[in-house]
Each structure stands twice: as C-alpha cells, then as structure tokens.
Amino acid sequence: MNSMTSAFKPDASGTAPKQMDYMPHLKLNDGKEIPLLSYGLGTARAKMDGGNDKDDEIVKLTVMAIKNGYYHLDGAEVYGNEEQLGEAIKEAGVPREKLYVVTKLDGTKKQDIPTAFATSLRKLGLDYVDLYLVHAPYLADTKQELQEVWRQMEAIHATGKARSIGVSNFLQPDLEAVLETAKVPPALNQIEYHPYLQHGSLVDFHRQHHIAVAAYGPLTAAIKAKPGPLDGVYDELAKKYGVTTADVALRWCIDQGIVAITTSSNEQRLQGYLNKMPSFKLTPKEVEHIAEVGKEKHYRGFWNFKFADDDRR
C-alpha cells in the first residue's frame, strides 16, 4: 500500500508560510513522496492562440499559486503552457528542490518520445521533473506498442531526469499491458475521479498493484455536476466541520490517499483549501457514505469522445 504522511515544508529562510504548515504527502511505490494537493495547469490554464495576454495570465496565476504554498505543479505537453510554467517557477523564486513538478507526454499521437521529453524540459527550463506521465494510451494502436512506449519511459527514468514515471487516463487493460513487461511499474495513474465517476474496480486494482491515483476534476460533484444526490450530503458535512463543500470534496479524495488537483484561479479559494486541510478529516463512514450516494449519478467531464458512458470508465 502507498502510505500517507504529513510534512512541514519550510521555505529558503527556514520558515514556512501559514498555508504550508500542513501538507499531506503520499509515498509512491518507488519511495518518492508526492504532495496530495496540487495546482493544475490543465484545460483551465491551457494556452490559447492569441499571444502574450494569455501567456502573462498563466504566469501570473501560477506565481500566485506557488507563493500561496502550492508547490506541486501539474503541467503537460498538450496544455501548450510549459514555457509559462517554467517562467512562473523562476519568477516565484522558490528553490527547485522545494517544488514537485509534473509534466506529461502527449498521449494522442505517435512521436519520438526522448525528443518530446527533452523539449518539455527545455520549455520548462528545468534539469529534471519529479514525475513524467504518458497522458493517455492513445499513442499506441496495439498492446506491444504500448509496452514499447513504457520501455522508453523507463529509459528516461534511468537517466534521472524524470524522478518518477507514470500514466494518465489509463484503464485496467492498459495498465495490465504495461505491467506485463514493465521493469519499473507506473508510480501513479492520473484520472478524472470524483463521487460521480468512481471507475468501478479500477481504484482497487491500483491499490493491489501499489500504483497511486491522482484525481483531476475532484470538485466536479460539488460544483460542476450540480444539482445531484450529493448536494445535501456535502452541505451537511460542510456545516458540521465549518468548511466549504469544495473542501469536503477535496478531503474525500485525500482521505482515500488520492492526490487531488485543483485549477482554481481564485487566490482566496486556494488559500482556503490549504488552511482548511489540517482543520478536519472525514470519518471512514463519511467517506463511504459519499461514495455510496455518488453512485446514484454518473457524470464525466472529460474525454467523453473516448470513454463509454458508464461508471467503469
């Protein structure tokens, strides 16, 4: 099993901002630790055609997140903003060793993987990333091609320039194909995950094989998919603990040992998430109750053109 720890993360002066007094971490199957709360530069922060205004906004928002204590930064080749993420890292001035930087190989097209990785490092302006993911399995047409993709990921890992390697949007058959030949198993699979999309037995499969899970869209049931059967449950728990429904939704992931990725551009909201994390913890019964009620509705916000409309995918 992956284990969860709490950690105090001081800044360069030896002290930490208030928001960083508490940050739970998860130990991966390779022994590395990953912060359980992340700031994502996903579709909400993707670079749009149109020039410097969008570029400047991405840098500004990411610097704001870093300065508020979000040291786990989640990017990707396909977001088109690795250069902006790199610029924000420089501008924020937090020592590189304090940060946990993730980027991803475009998983929708065949390409030279070592070149793609080198390009990502150059755009980020970094010597290494903490985690490099295959963004989706669709760059391979066969099981053998997917296994070859993973072999090349292992070669990148061997250079030390990707401290950990993993996947994203992989289903159980994809993971089984990789595990057949893997010398280094995936450390993590990043998937859309929330109470309205629990993927059947997929999370249990991850636990059996010591593969961590990261959730994008963790606030979906509390915000995007309203109204729904969980509205009253979230409201009741928020009132009980003196937090927001979004806090409850994030805590539901974290209390399962699942990394939660937020893309909020609201500074007050980001501060609130970090400040509220140490103030409450859901009971196992509350975690289970949210899961059971969540099964009453199915909602997928991403990759609908690839996945069938059922709760297993």
mmCIF file of N, CA and C in Angstrom, residues 117-250:
data_model
loop_
_atom_site.group_PDB
_atom_site.id
_atom_site.type_symbol
_atom_site.label_atom_id
_atom_site.label_comp_id
_atom_site.label_asym_id
_atom_site.label_seq_id
_atom_site.Cartn_x
_atom_site.Cartn_y
_atom_site.Cartn_z
ATOM 1 N N PHE A 117 10.346 14.555 -24.579
ATOM 2 C CA PHE A 117 10.721 14.807 -23.193
ATOM 3 C C PHE A 117 11.774 15.907 -23.105
ATOM 4 N N ALA A 118 12.773 15.848 -23.971
ATOM 5 C CA ALA A 118 13.815 16.879 -23.983
ATOM 6 C C ALA A 118 13.215 18.249 -24.278
ATOM 7 N N THR A 119 12.237 18.296 -25.167
ATOM 8 C CA THR A 119 11.567 19.555 -25.497
ATOM 9 C C THR A 119 10.809 20.094 -24.290
ATOM 10 N N SER A 120 10.138 19.200 -23.558
ATOM 11 C CA SER A 120 9.421 19.634 -22.358
ATOM 12 C C SER A 120 10.380 20.206 -21.327
ATOM 13 N N LEU A 121 11.506 19.547 -21.098
ATOM 14 C CA LEU A 121 12.489 20.067 -20.149
ATOM 15 C C LEU A 121 12.995 21.442 -20.582
ATOM 16 N N ARG A 122 13.256 21.583 -21.883
ATOM 17 C CA ARG A 122 13.753 22.873 -22.382
ATOM 18 C C ARG A 122 12.715 23.972 -22.168
ATOM 19 N N LYS A 123 11.463 23.685 -22.470
ATOM 20 C CA LYS A 123 10.419 24.682 -22.292
ATOM 21 C C LYS A 123 10.234 25.034 -20.817
ATOM 22 N N LEU A 124 10.331 24.052 -19.962
ATOM 23 C CA LEU A 124 10.197 24.294 -18.518
ATOM 24 C C LEU A 124 11.424 25.007 -17.941
ATOM 25 N N GLY A 125 12.553 24.880 -18.628
ATOM 26 C CA GLY A 125 13.788 25.454 -18.108
ATOM 27 C C GLY A 125 14.318 24.690 -16.921
ATOM 28 N N LEU A 126 14.069 23.386 -16.897
ATOM 29 C CA LEU A 126 14.462 22.559 -15.758
ATOM 30 C C LEU A 126 15.413 21.455 -16.199
ATOM 31 N N ASP A 127 16.199 20.966 -15.238
ATOM 32 C CA ASP A 127 17.092 19.842 -15.496
ATOM 33 C C ASP A 127 16.385 18.503 -15.316
ATOM 34 N N TYR A 128 15.293 18.508 -14.560
ATOM 35 C CA TYR A 128 14.554 17.270 -14.305
ATOM 36 C C TYR A 128 13.122 17.617 -13.922
ATOM 37 N N VAL A 129 12.231 16.640 -14.038
ATOM 38 C CA VAL A 129 10.887 16.761 -13.484
ATOM 39 C C VAL A 129 10.731 15.688 -12.416
ATOM 40 N N ASP A 130 9.845 15.939 -11.506
ATOM 41 C CA ASP A 130 9.625 14.969 -10.433
ATOM 42 C C ASP A 130 8.776 13.796 -10.893
ATOM 43 N N LEU A 131 7.885 14.052 -11.855
ATOM 44 C CA LEU A 131 7.012 12.994 -12.358
ATOM 45 C C LEU A 131 6.716 13.256 -13.828
ATOM 46 N N TYR A 132 6.908 12.233 -14.658
ATOM 47 C CA TYR A 132 6.618 12.318 -16.093
ATOM 48 C C TYR A 132 5.586 11.253 -16.415
ATOM 49 N N LEU A 133 4.474 11.671 -17.022
ATOM 50 C CA LEU A 133 3.362 10.773 -17.285
ATOM 51 C C LEU A 133 3.106 10.616 -18.782
ATOM 52 N N VAL A 134 2.623 9.444 -19.178
ATOM 53 C CA VAL A 134 2.039 9.264 -20.504
ATOM 54 C C VAL A 134 0.597 9.739 -20.385
ATOM 55 N N HIS A 135 0.248 10.794 -21.091
ATOM 56 C CA HIS A 135 -1.016 11.496 -20.845
ATOM 57 C C HIS A 135 -2.249 10.642 -21.157
ATOM 58 N N ALA A 136 -2.128 9.706 -22.063
ATOM 59 C CA ALA A 136 -3.228 8.812 -22.430
ATOM 60 C C ALA A 136 -2.634 7.668 -23.240
ATOM 61 N N PRO A 137 -3.353 6.537 -23.335
ATOM 62 C CA PRO A 137 -2.796 5.380 -24.047
ATOM 63 C C PRO A 137 -3.002 5.402 -25.553
ATOM 64 N N TYR A 138 -3.536 6.497 -26.104
ATOM 65 C CA TYR A 138 -3.979 6.501 -27.493
ATOM 66 C C TYR A 138 -2.859 6.753 -28.503
ATOM 67 N N LEU A 139 -1.631 6.890 -28.030
ATOM 68 C CA LEU A 139 -0.494 6.984 -28.950
ATOM 69 C C LEU A 139 -0.067 5.605 -29.430
ATOM 70 N N ALA A 140 -0.679 4.558 -28.878
ATOM 71 C CA ALA A 140 -0.351 3.183 -29.264
ATOM 72 C C ALA A 140 -1.591 2.493 -29.817
ATOM 73 N N ASP A 141 -1.396 1.725 -30.897
ATOM 74 C CA ASP A 141 -2.511 1.010 -31.521
ATOM 75 C C ASP A 141 -2.621 -0.434 -31.031
ATOM 76 N N THR A 142 -1.544 -0.958 -30.463
ATOM 77 C CA THR A 142 -1.544 -2.335 -30.006
ATOM 78 C C THR A 142 -0.926 -2.412 -28.607
ATOM 79 N N LYS A 143 -1.119 -3.562 -27.968
ATOM 80 C CA LYS A 143 -0.508 -3.790 -26.663
ATOM 81 C C LYS A 143 1.010 -3.702 -26.753
ATOM 82 N N GLN A 144 1.557 -4.246 -27.813
ATOM 83 C CA GLN A 144 3.015 -4.240 -27.972
ATOM 84 C C GLN A 144 3.546 -2.811 -28.128
ATOM 85 N N GLU A 145 2.803 -1.967 -28.839
ATOM 86 C CA GLU A 145 3.221 -0.572 -28.996
ATOM 87 C C GLU A 145 3.164 0.152 -27.654
ATOM 88 N N LEU A 146 2.153 -0.142 -26.865
ATOM 89 C CA LEU A 146 2.048 0.489 -25.548
ATOM 90 C C LEU A 146 3.187 0.035 -24.650
ATOM 91 N N GLN A 147 3.550 -1.212 -24.735
ATOM 92 C CA GLN A 147 4.678 -1.724 -23.954
ATOM 93 C C GLN A 147 5.988 -1.065 -24.385
ATOM 94 N N GLU A 148 6.127 -0.788 -25.680
ATOM 95 C CA GLU A 148 7.322 -0.099 -26.166
ATOM 96 C C GLU A 148 7.353 1.343 -25.678
ATOM 97 N N VAL A 149 6.195 1.998 -25.649
ATOM 98 C CA VAL A 149 6.130 3.346 -25.074
ATOM 99 C C VAL A 149 6.644 3.317 -23.641
ATOM 100 N N TRP A 150 6.201 2.339 -22.875
ATOM 101 C CA TRP A 150 6.623 2.275 -21.475
ATOM 102 C C TRP A 150 8.115 1.960 -21.352
ATOM 103 N N ARG A 151 8.635 1.127 -22.254
ATOM 104 C CA ARG A 151 10.073 0.853 -22.225
ATOM 105 C C ARG A 151 10.862 2.149 -22.416
ATOM 106 N N GLN A 152 10.389 3.016 -23.289
ATOM 107 C CA GLN A 152 11.079 4.281 -23.499
ATOM 108 C C GLN A 152 10.919 5.207 -22.283
ATOM 109 N N MET A 153 9.787 5.137 -21.626
ATOM 110 C CA MET A 153 9.607 5.897 -20.376
ATOM 111 C C MET A 153 10.598 5.403 -19.316
ATOM 112 N N GLU A 154 10.807 4.108 -19.253
ATOM 113 C CA GLU A 154 11.777 3.549 -18.304
ATOM 114 C C GLU A 154 13.194 4.025 -18.625
ATOM 115 N N ALA A 155 13.504 4.143 -19.913
ATOM 116 C CA ALA A 155 14.832 4.635 -20.306
ATOM 117 C C ALA A 155 15.015 6.084 -19.855
ATOM 118 N N ILE A 156 13.974 6.892 -19.969
ATOM 119 C CA ILE A 156 14.039 8.277 -19.481
ATOM 120 C C ILE A 156 14.224 8.290 -17.969
ATOM 121 N N HIS A 157 13.482 7.439 -17.286
ATOM 122 C CA HIS A 157 13.612 7.343 -15.822
ATOM 123 C C HIS A 157 15.033 6.985 -15.419
ATOM 124 N N ALA A 158 15.664 6.114 -16.183
ATOM 125 C CA ALA A 158 17.024 5.669 -15.865
ATOM 126 C C ALA A 158 18.037 6.806 -15.941
ATOM 127 N N THR A 159 17.745 7.849 -16.705
ATOM 128 C CA THR A 159 18.656 8.996 -16.802
ATOM 129 C C THR A 159 18.613 9.874 -15.549
ATOM 130 N N GLY A 160 17.570 9.710 -14.728
ATOM 131 C CA GLY A 160 17.403 10.556 -13.541
ATOM 132 C C GLY A 160 16.711 11.876 -13.831
ATOM 133 N N LYS A 161 16.398 12.121 -15.083
ATOM 134 C CA LYS A 161 15.759 13.396 -15.438
ATOM 135 C C LYS A 161 14.252 13.377 -15.229
ATOM 136 N N ALA A 162 13.703 12.193 -15.004
ATOM 137 C CA ALA A 162 12.319 12.030 -14.540
ATOM 138 C C ALA A 162 12.410 11.176 -13.287
ATOM 139 N N ARG A 163 12.227 11.812 -12.129
ATOM 140 C CA ARG A 163 12.454 11.108 -10.867
ATOM 141 C C ARG A 163 11.474 9.941 -10.685
ATOM 142 N N SER A 164 10.245 10.131 -11.153
ATOM 143 C CA SER A 164 9.231 9.074 -11.147
ATOM 144 C C SER A 164 8.531 9.095 -12.502
ATOM 145 N N ILE A 165 7.958 7.948 -12.896
ATOM 146 C CA ILE A 165 7.215 7.872 -14.153
ATOM 147 C C ILE A 165 5.861 7.216 -13.906
ATOM 148 N N GLY A 166 4.887 7.624 -14.707
ATOM 149 C CA GLY A 166 3.550 7.078 -14.540
ATOM 150 C C GLY A 166 2.714 7.307 -15.775
ATOM 151 N N VAL A 167 1.408 7.211 -15.599
ATOM 152 C CA VAL A 167 0.486 7.288 -16.727
ATOM 153 C C VAL A 167 -0.706 8.154 -16.350
ATOM 154 N N SER A 168 -1.575 8.385 -17.314
ATOM 155 C CA SER A 168 -2.782 9.171 -17.085
ATOM 156 C C SER A 168 -3.878 8.674 -18.023
ATOM 157 N N ASN A 169 -5.096 8.633 -17.526
ATOM 158 C CA ASN A 169 -6.252 8.193 -18.309
ATOM 159 C C ASN A 169 -6.122 6.744 -18.782
ATOM 160 N N PHE A 170 -5.385 5.930 -18.043
ATOM 161 C CA PHE A 170 -5.254 4.512 -18.365
ATOM 162 C C PHE A 170 -6.343 3.735 -17.636
ATOM 163 N N LEU A 171 -6.956 2.792 -18.341
ATOM 164 C CA LEU A 171 -7.905 1.869 -17.738
ATOM 165 C C LEU A 171 -7.190 0.573 -17.378
ATOM 166 N N GLN A 172 -7.887 -0.337 -16.731
ATOM 167 C CA GLN A 172 -7.239 -1.554 -16.252
ATOM 168 C C GLN A 172 -6.565 -2.354 -17.369
ATOM 169 N N PRO A 173 -7.181 -2.548 -18.540
ATOM 170 C CA PRO A 173 -6.476 -3.287 -19.598
ATOM 171 C C PRO A 173 -5.174 -2.611 -20.031
ATOM 172 N N ASP A 174 -5.158 -1.279 -20.046
ATOM 173 C CA ASP A 174 -3.936 -0.549 -20.401
ATOM 174 C C ASP A 174 -2.849 -0.805 -19.358
ATOM 175 N N LEU A 175 -3.226 -0.729 -18.089
ATOM 176 C CA LEU A 175 -2.267 -0.967 -17.009
ATOM 177 C C LEU A 175 -1.762 -2.405 -17.027
ATOM 178 N N GLU A 176 -2.667 -3.344 -17.285
ATOM 179 C CA GLU A 176 -2.262 -4.752 -17.335
ATOM 180 C C GLU A 176 -1.250 -4.985 -18.450
ATOM 181 N N ALA A 177 -1.441 -4.322 -19.590
ATOM 182 C CA ALA A 177 -0.497 -4.460 -20.698
ATOM 183 C C ALA A 177 0.882 -3.949 -20.305
ATOM 184 N N VAL A 178 0.920 -2.793 -19.663
ATOM 185 C CA VAL A 178 2.201 -2.211 -19.242
ATOM 186 C C VAL A 178 2.879 -3.101 -18.196
ATOM 187 N N LEU A 179 2.108 -3.580 -17.233
ATOM 188 C CA LEU A 179 2.677 -4.365 -16.136
ATOM 189 C C LEU A 179 3.228 -5.710 -16.604
ATOM 190 N N GLU A 180 2.740 -6.205 -17.733
ATOM 191 C CA GLU A 180 3.245 -7.484 -18.260
ATOM 192 C C GLU A 180 4.743 -7.448 -18.497
ATOM 193 N N THR A 181 5.254 -6.308 -18.963
ATOM 194 C CA THR A 181 6.665 -6.230 -19.351
ATOM 195 C C THR A 181 7.453 -5.183 -18.566
ATOM 196 N N ALA A 182 6.793 -4.445 -17.705
ATOM 197 C CA ALA A 182 7.457 -3.337 -17.013
ATOM 198 C C ALA A 182 8.557 -3.825 -16.074
ATOM 199 N N LYS A 183 9.700 -3.173 -16.147
ATOM 200 C CA LYS A 183 10.753 -3.362 -15.147
ATOM 201 C C LYS A 183 10.584 -2.351 -14.025
ATOM 202 N N VAL A 184 10.034 -1.179 -14.377
ATOM 203 C CA VAL A 184 9.681 -0.148 -13.399
ATOM 204 C C VAL A 184 8.171 0.065 -13.524
ATOM 205 N N PRO A 185 7.377 -0.352 -12.554
ATOM 206 C CA PRO A 185 5.930 -0.176 -12.670
ATOM 207 C C PRO A 185 5.541 1.294 -12.589
ATOM 208 N N PRO A 186 4.429 1.674 -13.199
ATOM 209 C CA PRO A 186 3.978 3.058 -13.066
ATOM 210 C C PRO A 186 3.817 3.439 -11.601
ATOM 211 N N ALA A 187 4.295 4.625 -11.256
ATOM 212 C CA ALA A 187 4.165 5.093 -9.876
ATOM 213 C C ALA A 187 2.768 5.632 -9.612
ATOM 214 N N LEU A 188 2.089 6.099 -10.673
ATOM 215 C CA LEU A 188 0.821 6.802 -10.496
ATOM 216 C C LEU A 188 0.028 6.786 -11.786
ATOM 217 N N ASN A 189 -1.294 6.797 -11.658
ATOM 218 C CA ASN A 189 -2.199 6.987 -12.792
ATOM 219 C C ASN A 189 -3.092 8.172 -12.463
ATOM 220 N N GLN A 190 -3.054 9.194 -13.305
ATOM 221 C CA GLN A 190 -3.892 10.384 -13.099
ATOM 222 C C GLN A 190 -5.167 10.229 -13.924
ATOM 223 N N ILE A 191 -6.314 10.252 -13.242
ATOM 224 C CA ILE A 191 -7.602 10.023 -13.890
ATOM 225 C C ILE A 191 -8.623 11.044 -13.398
ATOM 226 N N GLU A 192 -9.676 11.256 -14.191
ATOM 227 C CA GLU A 192 -10.803 12.017 -13.671
ATOM 228 C C GLU A 192 -11.465 11.162 -12.595
ATOM 229 N N TYR A 193 -11.591 11.729 -11.395
ATOM 230 C CA TYR A 193 -12.119 10.931 -10.285
ATOM 231 C C TYR A 193 -12.861 11.836 -9.313
ATOM 232 N N HIS A 194 -14.087 11.445 -9.028
ATOM 233 C CA HIS A 194 -14.940 12.136 -8.066
ATOM 234 C C HIS A 194 -16.103 11.197 -7.771
ATOM 235 N N PRO A 195 -16.987 11.503 -6.834
ATOM 236 C CA PRO A 195 -18.029 10.542 -6.467
ATOM 237 C C PRO A 195 -18.960 10.137 -7.602
ATOM 238 N N TYR A 196 -19.100 10.980 -8.630
ATOM 239 C CA TYR A 196 -19.951 10.630 -9.758
ATOM 240 C C TYR A 196 -19.191 9.887 -10.853
ATOM 241 N N LEU A 197 -17.912 9.643 -10.640
ATOM 242 C CA LEU A 197 -17.095 8.868 -11.579
ATOM 243 C C LEU A 197 -16.045 8.098 -10.774
ATOM 244 N N GLN A 198 -16.441 6.934 -10.282
ATOM 245 C CA GLN A 198 -15.579 6.152 -9.390
ATOM 246 C C GLN A 198 -14.909 4.969 -10.091
ATOM 247 N N HIS A 199 -15.212 4.748 -11.362
ATOM 248 C CA HIS A 199 -14.489 3.776 -12.191
ATOM 249 C C HIS A 199 -14.613 2.327 -11.721
ATOM 250 N N GLY A 200 -15.696 1.966 -11.085
ATOM 251 C CA GLY A 200 -15.867 0.571 -10.709
ATOM 252 C C GLY A 200 -14.731 0.059 -9.849
ATOM 253 N N SER A 201 -14.050 -0.999 -10.300
ATOM 254 C CA SER A 201 -12.978 -1.636 -9.523
ATOM 255 C C SER A 201 -11.592 -1.093 -9.852
ATOM 256 N N LEU A 202 -11.505 -0.033 -10.649
ATOM 257 C CA LEU A 202 -10.199 0.442 -11.104
ATOM 258 C C LEU A 202 -9.312 0.910 -9.955
ATOM 259 N N VAL A 203 -9.879 1.656 -9.001
ATOM 260 C CA VAL A 203 -9.060 2.147 -7.882
ATOM 261 C C VAL A 203 -8.549 0.982 -7.049
ATOM 262 N N ASP A 204 -9.376 -0.035 -6.839
ATOM 263 C CA ASP A 204 -8.921 -1.218 -6.113
ATOM 264 C C ASP A 204 -7.776 -1.910 -6.852
ATOM 265 N N PHE A 205 -7.840 -1.935 -8.175
ATOM 266 C CA PHE A 205 -6.748 -2.515 -8.967
ATOM 267 C C PHE A 205 -5.451 -1.756 -8.724
ATOM 268 N N HIS A 206 -5.548 -0.441 -8.680
ATOM 269 C CA HIS A 206 -4.361 0.363 -8.387
ATOM 270 C C HIS A 206 -3.770 -0.030 -7.035
ATOM 271 N N ARG A 207 -4.609 -0.146 -6.040
ATOM 272 C CA ARG A 207 -4.120 -0.472 -4.701
ATOM 273 C C ARG A 207 -3.472 -1.848 -4.660
ATOM 274 N N GLN A 208 -4.043 -2.788 -5.378
ATOM 275 C CA GLN A 208 -3.469 -4.138 -5.412
ATOM 276 C C GLN A 208 -2.069 -4.128 -6.015
ATOM 277 N N HIS A 209 -1.834 -3.201 -6.940
ATOM 278 C CA HIS A 209 -0.544 -3.152 -7.632
ATOM 279 C C HIS A 209 0.324 -1.973 -7.168
ATOM 280 N N HIS A 210 -0.060 -1.360 -6.063
ATOM 281 C CA HIS A 210 0.728 -0.278 -5.446
ATOM 282 C C HIS A 210 0.974 0.880 -6.404
ATOM 283 N N ILE A 211 -0.044 1.196 -7.199
ATOM 284 C CA ILE A 211 0.005 2.341 -8.104
ATOM 285 C C ILE A 211 -0.862 3.441 -7.505
ATOM 286 N N ALA A 212 -0.287 4.602 -7.287
ATOM 287 C CA ALA A 212 -1.038 5.716 -6.704
ATOM 288 C C ALA A 212 -2.037 6.266 -7.722
ATOM 289 N N VAL A 213 -3.036 6.962 -7.201
ATOM 290 C CA VAL A 213 -4.048 7.599 -8.051
ATOM 291 C C VAL A 213 -4.023 9.100 -7.809
ATOM 292 N N ALA A 214 -4.072 9.869 -8.879
ATOM 293 C CA ALA A 214 -4.254 11.318 -8.790
ATOM 294 C C ALA A 214 -5.573 11.653 -9.468
ATOM 295 N N ALA A 215 -6.359 12.523 -8.844
ATOM 296 C CA ALA A 215 -7.688 12.865 -9.338
ATOM 297 C C ALA A 215 -7.696 14.257 -9.941
ATOM 298 N N TYR A 216 -8.015 14.344 -11.242
ATOM 299 C CA TYR A 216 -8.353 15.658 -11.779
ATOM 300 C C TYR A 216 -9.873 15.762 -11.815
ATOM 301 N N GLY A 217 -10.369 16.985 -11.681
ATOM 302 C CA GLY A 217 -11.807 17.191 -11.565
ATOM 303 C C GLY A 217 -12.374 16.741 -10.227
ATOM 304 N N PRO A 218 -11.611 16.819 -9.114
ATOM 305 C CA PRO A 218 -12.124 16.295 -7.843
ATOM 306 C C PRO A 218 -13.309 17.077 -7.286
ATOM 307 N N LEU A 219 -13.504 18.323 -7.752
ATOM 308 C CA LEU A 219 -14.602 19.151 -7.247
ATOM 309 C C LEU A 219 -15.866 19.029 -8.093
ATOM 310 N N THR A 220 -15.853 18.152 -9.075
ATOM 311 C CA THR A 220 -16.954 18.063 -10.037
ATOM 312 C C THR A 220 -18.312 17.884 -9.366
ATOM 313 N N ALA A 221 -18.420 16.942 -8.434
ATOM 314 C CA ALA A 221 -19.724 16.663 -7.812
ATOM 315 C C ALA A 221 -20.202 17.824 -6.958
ATOM 316 N N ALA A 222 -19.262 18.617 -6.430
ATOM 317 C CA ALA A 222 -19.627 19.748 -5.570
ATOM 318 C C ALA A 222 -19.943 21.003 -6.351
ATOM 319 N N ILE A 223 -19.440 21.100 -7.584
ATOM 320 C CA ILE A 223 -19.572 22.346 -8.337
ATOM 321 C C ILE A 223 -20.164 22.126 -9.732
ATOM 322 N N LYS A 224 -19.474 21.389 -10.562
ATOM 323 C CA LYS A 224 -19.810 21.311 -11.980
ATOM 324 C C LYS A 224 -21.048 20.466 -12.264
ATOM 325 N N ALA A 225 -21.277 19.412 -11.485
ATOM 326 C CA ALA A 225 -22.359 18.463 -11.781
ATOM 327 C C ALA A 225 -23.611 18.708 -10.940
ATOM 328 N N LYS A 226 -23.717 19.875 -10.329
ATOM 329 C CA LYS A 226 -24.927 20.201 -9.567
ATOM 330 C C LYS A 226 -26.076 20.536 -10.518
ATOM 331 N N PRO A 227 -27.337 20.230 -10.141
ATOM 332 C CA PRO A 227 -27.745 19.554 -8.915
ATOM 333 C C PRO A 227 -27.511 18.050 -8.997
ATOM 334 N N GLY A 228 -27.388 17.423 -7.815
ATOM 335 C CA GLY A 228 -27.159 15.990 -7.778
ATOM 336 C C GLY A 228 -27.455 15.431 -6.404
ATOM 337 N N PRO A 229 -27.431 14.123 -6.264
ATOM 338 C CA PRO A 229 -27.791 13.482 -4.995
ATOM 339 C C PRO A 229 -26.854 13.801 -3.834
ATOM 340 N N LEU A 230 -25.652 14.302 -4.130
ATOM 341 C CA LEU A 230 -24.701 14.604 -3.060
ATOM 342 C C LEU A 230 -24.834 16.015 -2.500
ATOM 343 N N ASP A 231 -25.663 16.851 -3.100
ATOM 344 C CA ASP A 231 -25.735 18.252 -2.675
ATOM 345 C C ASP A 231 -26.005 18.367 -1.179
ATOM 346 N N GLY A 232 -27.013 17.665 -0.691
ATOM 347 C CA GLY A 232 -27.362 17.737 0.720
ATOM 348 C C GLY A 232 -26.309 17.131 1.620
ATOM 349 N N VAL A 233 -25.663 16.066 1.157
ATOM 350 C CA VAL A 233 -24.603 15.413 1.938
ATOM 351 C C VAL A 233 -23.425 16.358 2.114
ATOM 352 N N TYR A 234 -23.006 16.979 1.014
ATOM 353 C CA TYR A 234 -21.903 17.942 1.086
ATOM 354 C C TYR A 234 -22.260 19.121 2.000
ATOM 355 N N ASP A 235 -23.479 19.629 1.868
ATOM 356 C CA ASP A 235 -23.892 20.766 2.700
ATOM 357 C C ASP A 235 -23.853 20.401 4.179
ATOM 358 N N GLU A 236 -24.328 19.222 4.511
ATOM 359 C CA GLU A 236 -24.366 18.787 5.908
ATOM 360 C C GLU A 236 -22.961 18.640 6.483
ATOM 361 N N LEU A 237 -22.048 18.042 5.701
ATOM 362 C CA LEU A 237 -20.679 17.857 6.177
ATOM 363 C C LEU A 237 -19.934 19.186 6.254
ATOM 364 N N ALA A 238 -20.193 20.085 5.306
ATOM 365 C CA ALA A 238 -19.564 21.406 5.341
ATOM 366 C C ALA A 238 -19.984 22.156 6.601
ATOM 367 N N LYS A 239 -21.257 22.075 6.933
ATOM 368 C CA LYS A 239 -21.756 22.725 8.150
ATOM 369 C C LYS A 239 -21.154 22.085 9.395
ATOM 370 N N LYS A 240 -21.067 20.770 9.430
ATOM 371 C CA LYS A 240 -20.515 20.051 10.581
ATOM 372 C C LYS A 240 -19.079 20.482 10.874
ATOM 373 N N TYR A 241 -18.260 20.605 9.815
ATOM 374 C CA TYR A 241 -16.836 20.880 10.002
ATOM 375 C C TYR A 241 -16.471 22.361 9.844
ATOM 376 N N GLY A 242 -17.439 23.199 9.507
ATOM 377 C CA GLY A 242 -17.159 24.622 9.343
ATOM 378 C C GLY A 242 -16.284 24.920 8.147
ATOM 379 N N VAL A 243 -16.519 24.203 7.041
ATOM 380 C CA VAL A 243 -15.719 24.370 5.829
ATOM 381 C C VAL A 243 -16.676 24.548 4.642
ATOM 382 N N THR A 244 -16.139 24.617 3.443
ATOM 383 C CA THR A 244 -16.971 24.707 2.243
ATOM 384 C C THR A 244 -17.222 23.314 1.668
ATOM 385 N N THR A 245 -18.197 23.228 0.768
ATOM 386 C CA THR A 245 -18.448 21.943 0.121
ATOM 387 C C THR A 245 -17.253 21.518 -0.744
ATOM 388 N N ALA A 246 -16.543 22.489 -1.309
ATOM 389 C CA ALA A 246 -15.344 22.159 -2.091
ATOM 390 C C ALA A 246 -14.271 21.552 -1.194
ATOM 391 N N ASP A 247 -14.130 22.068 0.031
ATOM 392 C CA ASP A 247 -13.185 21.482 0.982
ATOM 393 C C ASP A 247 -13.524 20.023 1.250
ATOM 394 N N VAL A 248 -14.819 19.744 1.420
ATOM 395 C CA VAL A 248 -15.265 18.375 1.668
ATOM 396 C C VAL A 248 -14.909 17.481 0.481
ATOM 397 N N ALA A 249 -15.131 17.989 -0.731
ATOM 398 C CA ALA A 249 -14.845 17.208 -1.932
ATOM 399 C C ALA A 249 -13.356 16.885 -2.051
ATOM 400 N N LEU A 250 -12.493 17.855 -1.757
ATOM 401 C CA LEU A 250 -11.058 17.607 -1.786
ATOM 402 C C LEU A 250 -10.653 16.613 -0.698
#
